Amino acid sequence: MLLLLTYISSLIFSQNTEIFIGIEKKISVENIIIRDFKTKTSDTFINDIANNIKEIVRADLLFSRYFKVIEIEEDIKTDENLKYLSRLGNYILSAEIDLSTSTITIIATLFKISEKRNLFKKIYSSDLNALRKIAHTLSDDIVESIKNVKGIATSRITFSNDSTGYKEIYMIDYDGENLKQLTNHRSISIVPKWSADGTKIFYTSYRYGNPDLFIIDFREGKIKIFSKIQGLNIAGGTSPDNNKLILTMSRGKDPSIYTIEIHSKEIQNLISNFGVCSSPTFSPDGKEVAFISDRAGNPQLYIYNLETKRYRKLTNFHWVDSPNWSNSGKWIVFSGRETKHEKLNIFITDPTTSVIMRLTRNEGDNEDPSFSPDSRFITFISTRNGKREIYVMDIDGSAPHLLSSKIKGNSYTPMWSR
């Protein structure tokens, strides 16, 4: 019981980063030319909106690490001009912005210079309040069109925060903008987990005295109780097909790993007689579960194969917690202490070889890691500035930065949307 009690208790109450070559294969960087986003008016307000959208897209493309951005003003596609532009880059992004009452419309064109053709010409339209969302959508479309991978600009991060004097559940865009408080239970609400389809957030709240499991359903626009069985009800995440929730439950016994059918609410004890178990996370193919158990004495990282019913131990640390499996299936990130007296740090392991690499060092406590949807970035909690704040870093531990200075108070257990 010590592991879970300590875990719950911790929720209630100059870089020296090591870079590891080989975690991610080298990615080719494309030069993309962005023209000034045009409007059909000289209205300052509309032109400011156009510039704002352009800056959001520019920041998204730079964050992705896939592009070098070159900005120019000319809009001439003569052969001579294209010959000059081809020396700067191979793609040109241009857009026209129109504002009608409260509706913003973007007509965006992505042109491939070497082939002298449009990769796409798309129209994006929404109300003015969703300006950042349509800019992020455009960014993701550019990434997918050129790199043939899904972008992460429309992804979001959920977390628990105590800035109101209570722990409530929040959500923020991946770039640290658009912060929203999602709950107002005036209690302890912790450990939010996205559903696989991104339409729900499961979280634990003591609103009614017991650590019950709640759902924020974005499609229905409702918050409702999912599980109120006596004892711990702490979500670990949904299965890839979104039909099952894996979670930590106690049910009057030592905490262990269970699954619940999302629709029928049928409960199955997945892992039993294995000591105190917690923090489960599905592999992206749904065939395995990573989890924490104190079976070996101190809490360690294990993998359970759902088909063979076999376990394997991946760590031999003093303390391990909060594993998260990458969508690529190649990595599991976790927090831990290799020795008794060191700070908590973030580590990454290849579950097939059990090779472990440290990503943080000598910068406060670092814990609660979660992968970005494309498995190339990690968000985590760090106390390097004296309080619990959300950071983001590249998968190799490089370029750590504060997610947002707008988040007040202390934050806990961030999870990136899938």
Coordinates of C-alpha atoms in Angstrom, one line a residue, residues 62-289:
L62 CA 9.3 25.8 -36.2
F63 CA 8.3 23.8 -33.1
S64 CA 7.7 20.7 -35.2
R65 CA 11.5 20.7 -36.0
Y66 CA 10.6 19.7 -39.6
F67 CA 11.0 23.2 -41.2
K68 CA 13.2 26.2 -41.5
V69 CA 10.9 29.2 -42.2
I70 CA 11.8 31.9 -44.6
E71 CA 9.5 35.0 -44.8
I72 CA 9.1 37.1 -47.9
E73 CA 6.7 39.7 -49.2
E74 CA 6.6 39.2 -53.0
D75 CA 3.8 37.3 -54.6
I76 CA 5.0 36.7 -58.2
K77 CA 5.2 33.2 -59.7
T78 CA 7.1 34.0 -62.8
D79 CA 9.7 31.4 -63.9
E80 CA 12.5 33.8 -63.1
N81 CA 11.1 34.5 -59.7
L82 CA 10.5 30.8 -59.0
K83 CA 14.1 30.1 -60.0
Y84 CA 15.2 32.6 -57.3
L85 CA 12.8 31.2 -54.7
S86 CA 13.9 27.6 -55.3
R87 CA 17.3 28.6 -53.9
L88 CA 15.5 29.7 -50.7
G89 CA 13.2 26.7 -50.3
N90 CA 11.0 24.1 -52.0
Y91 CA 7.6 25.2 -50.7
I92 CA 5.6 28.4 -50.6
L93 CA 2.8 29.0 -48.2
S94 CA 0.4 31.9 -48.9
A95 CA -3.0 32.8 -47.6
E96 CA -5.9 35.3 -47.9
I97 CA -7.8 36.2 -44.7
D98 CA -11.4 37.5 -44.7
L99 CA -13.5 38.5 -41.8
S100 CA -17.3 38.6 -42.1
T101 CA -19.1 39.7 -38.9
S102 CA -17.6 37.2 -36.4
T103 CA -16.6 34.5 -39.0
I104 CA -12.9 34.2 -40.0
T105 CA -12.0 32.5 -43.3
I106 CA -8.6 31.5 -44.5
I107 CA -7.9 30.5 -48.0
A108 CA -4.5 28.8 -47.8
T109 CA -2.3 27.6 -50.6
L110 CA 0.8 25.4 -50.3
F111 CA 2.9 25.4 -53.5
K112 CA 5.7 23.1 -54.4
I113 CA 8.3 25.0 -56.4
S114 CA 10.2 22.1 -58.0
E115 CA 7.0 20.7 -59.4
K116 CA 5.3 24.1 -60.1
R117 CA 2.0 22.9 -58.6
N118 CA -0.2 23.3 -55.5
L119 CA 0.1 20.6 -52.9
F120 CA -3.2 21.9 -51.6
K121 CA -5.6 24.9 -51.6
K122 CA -7.9 24.8 -48.7
I123 CA -10.5 26.9 -47.0
Y124 CA -10.7 27.1 -43.2
S125 CA -13.6 28.9 -41.6
S126 CA -14.8 29.3 -38.0
D127 CA -15.9 32.0 -35.5
L128 CA -13.3 34.5 -34.3
N129 CA -12.9 32.8 -31.0
A130 CA -11.4 29.7 -32.7
L131 CA -8.8 31.7 -34.5
R132 CA -5.9 29.7 -33.0
K133 CA -7.6 26.4 -33.7
I134 CA -7.9 27.0 -37.4
A135 CA -4.3 28.3 -37.5
H136 CA -3.1 25.1 -35.8
T137 CA -5.2 23.0 -38.2
L138 CA -3.5 24.7 -41.2
S139 CA -0.1 23.9 -39.6
D140 CA -1.0 20.3 -39.2
D141 CA -2.2 20.1 -42.8
I142 CA 1.2 21.5 -43.9
V143 CA 3.1 18.9 -41.9
E144 CA 1.0 16.0 -43.2
S145 CA 1.2 17.2 -46.8
I146 CA 5.0 17.6 -46.9
K147 CA 6.1 15.0 -44.3
N148 CA 3.3 12.5 -44.5
V149 CA 2.9 12.4 -40.7
K150 CA 0.3 13.8 -38.4
G151 CA 1.1 17.2 -36.9
I152 CA 0.6 18.0 -33.2
A153 CA -0.4 21.7 -33.4
T154 CA -4.0 20.9 -32.6
S155 CA -3.1 18.7 -29.6
R156 CA -3.8 19.7 -26.0
I157 CA -2.4 18.9 -22.6
T158 CA -4.6 18.2 -19.5
F159 CA -3.4 18.5 -15.9
S160 CA -4.3 19.1 -12.3
N161 CA -3.5 22.5 -10.7
D162 CA -4.0 24.1 -7.3
S163 CA -4.1 27.8 -8.2
T164 CA -7.7 28.2 -6.9
G165 CA -6.8 26.7 -3.5
Y166 CA -8.2 23.4 -4.6
K167 CA -6.9 20.8 -7.1
E168 CA -9.0 21.2 -10.3
I169 CA -8.6 19.8 -13.8
Y170 CA -7.3 22.1 -16.6
M171 CA -6.6 22.0 -20.3
I172 CA -4.2 24.0 -22.4
D173 CA -3.1 24.0 -26.1
Y174 CA 0.2 22.3 -26.8
D175 CA 1.9 25.7 -27.3
G176 CA 0.9 27.0 -23.8
E177 CA -2.0 29.1 -25.0
N178 CA -5.8 28.9 -24.5
L179 CA -5.7 27.8 -20.8
K180 CA -9.1 26.5 -19.6
Q181 CA -10.3 25.4 -16.2
L182 CA -12.5 22.3 -16.7
T183 CA -13.7 21.5 -13.2
N184 CA -14.9 23.4 -10.2
H185 CA -15.4 20.7 -7.6
R186 CA -13.7 22.7 -4.9
S187 CA -12.1 19.5 -3.8
I188 CA -9.1 17.3 -4.8
S189 CA -9.3 16.4 -8.5
I190 CA -6.2 14.6 -9.9
V191 CA -4.6 12.4 -12.5
P192 CA -6.5 13.3 -15.7
K193 CA -6.2 10.9 -18.6
W194 CA -7.3 11.4 -22.2
S195 CA -9.4 8.8 -24.0
A196 CA -7.8 7.4 -27.1
D197 CA -10.1 9.4 -29.4
G198 CA -9.6 12.6 -27.5
T199 CA -13.3 13.2 -26.8
K200 CA -13.1 12.5 -23.0
I201 CA -10.9 13.1 -20.0
F202 CA -11.1 10.6 -17.1
Y203 CA -9.9 11.9 -13.7
T204 CA -10.2 11.1 -10.0
S205 CA -11.9 13.4 -7.6
Y206 CA -12.6 13.4 -3.9
R207 CA -15.7 15.6 -4.4
Y208 CA -17.9 13.1 -2.5
G209 CA -15.3 11.9 -0.1
N210 CA -14.2 8.8 -1.9
P211 CA -11.6 8.9 -4.8
D212 CA -14.2 8.4 -7.5
L213 CA -13.6 8.3 -11.2
F214 CA -15.2 11.1 -13.3
I215 CA -15.5 11.8 -17.0
I216 CA -15.4 15.1 -18.8
D217 CA -17.3 14.3 -22.1
F218 CA -16.6 17.0 -24.6
R219 CA -19.1 15.7 -27.1
E220 CA -21.9 15.8 -24.6
G221 CA -20.6 18.9 -22.8
K222 CA -21.0 17.1 -19.4
I223 CA -19.1 16.0 -16.4
K224 CA -20.4 12.7 -14.8
I225 CA -19.2 9.9 -12.5
F226 CA -17.8 6.8 -14.2
S227 CA -16.8 4.7 -11.2
K228 CA -17.6 5.2 -7.5
I229 CA -16.6 1.9 -6.1
Q230 CA -15.3 2.2 -2.6
G231 CA -11.5 2.8 -2.5
L232 CA -9.1 4.0 -5.2
N233 CA -10.4 4.6 -8.7
I234 CA -7.5 6.1 -10.7
A235 CA -7.5 6.0 -14.5
G236 CA -4.5 4.8 -16.5
G237 CA -5.9 5.4 -19.9
T238 CA -8.2 3.8 -22.5
S239 CA -7.4 0.9 -24.8
P240 CA -6.4 1.9 -28.4
D241 CA -9.9 0.9 -29.6
N242 CA -11.4 3.1 -26.9
N243 CA -13.6 0.2 -25.5
K244 CA -11.8 -0.4 -22.2
L245 CA -10.4 1.8 -19.5
I246 CA -7.4 0.5 -17.5
L247 CA -7.1 1.8 -14.0
T248 CA -5.9 1.3 -10.4
M249 CA -8.5 0.1 -8.0
S250 CA -8.3 -1.0 -4.4
R251 CA -11.8 -2.4 -3.7
G252 CA -10.9 -2.9 0.0
K253 CA -7.6 -4.7 -0.9
D254 CA -4.2 -3.7 -1.9
P255 CA -4.3 -1.5 -5.1
S256 CA -4.1 -3.5 -8.3
I257 CA -4.7 -3.2 -12.0
Y258 CA -8.2 -3.5 -13.4
T259 CA -10.1 -2.9 -16.7
I260 CA -13.6 -1.6 -17.1
E261 CA -15.6 -1.9 -20.3
I262 CA -16.5 1.7 -21.2
H263 CA -20.2 0.9 -22.1
S264 CA -21.1 -2.1 -20.0
K265 CA -19.0 -1.1 -17.0
E266 CA -18.0 -4.8 -16.6
I267 CA -14.9 -4.9 -14.3
Q268 CA -12.0 -7.4 -14.7
N269 CA -9.1 -7.8 -12.3
L270 CA -6.2 -7.8 -14.8
I271 CA -3.2 -8.2 -12.5
S272 CA -3.6 -9.9 -9.1
N273 CA -1.3 -11.3 -6.4
F274 CA 1.6 -9.2 -7.7
G275 CA 2.1 -6.8 -4.8
V276 CA 0.8 -3.2 -4.8
C277 CA 0.3 -2.2 -8.4
S278 CA -0.5 1.2 -10.0
S279 CA 0.0 3.5 -13.0
P280 CA -1.0 1.2 -15.8
T281 CA -0.6 2.3 -19.5
F282 CA -1.6 0.4 -22.6
S283 CA 0.9 -0.3 -25.4
P284 CA -0.4 1.4 -28.6
D285 CA -1.3 -2.0 -30.1
G286 CA -3.3 -2.9 -27.0
K287 CA -1.3 -6.2 -26.5
E288 CA 0.7 -5.2 -23.4
V289 CA 0.4 -3.1 -20.3

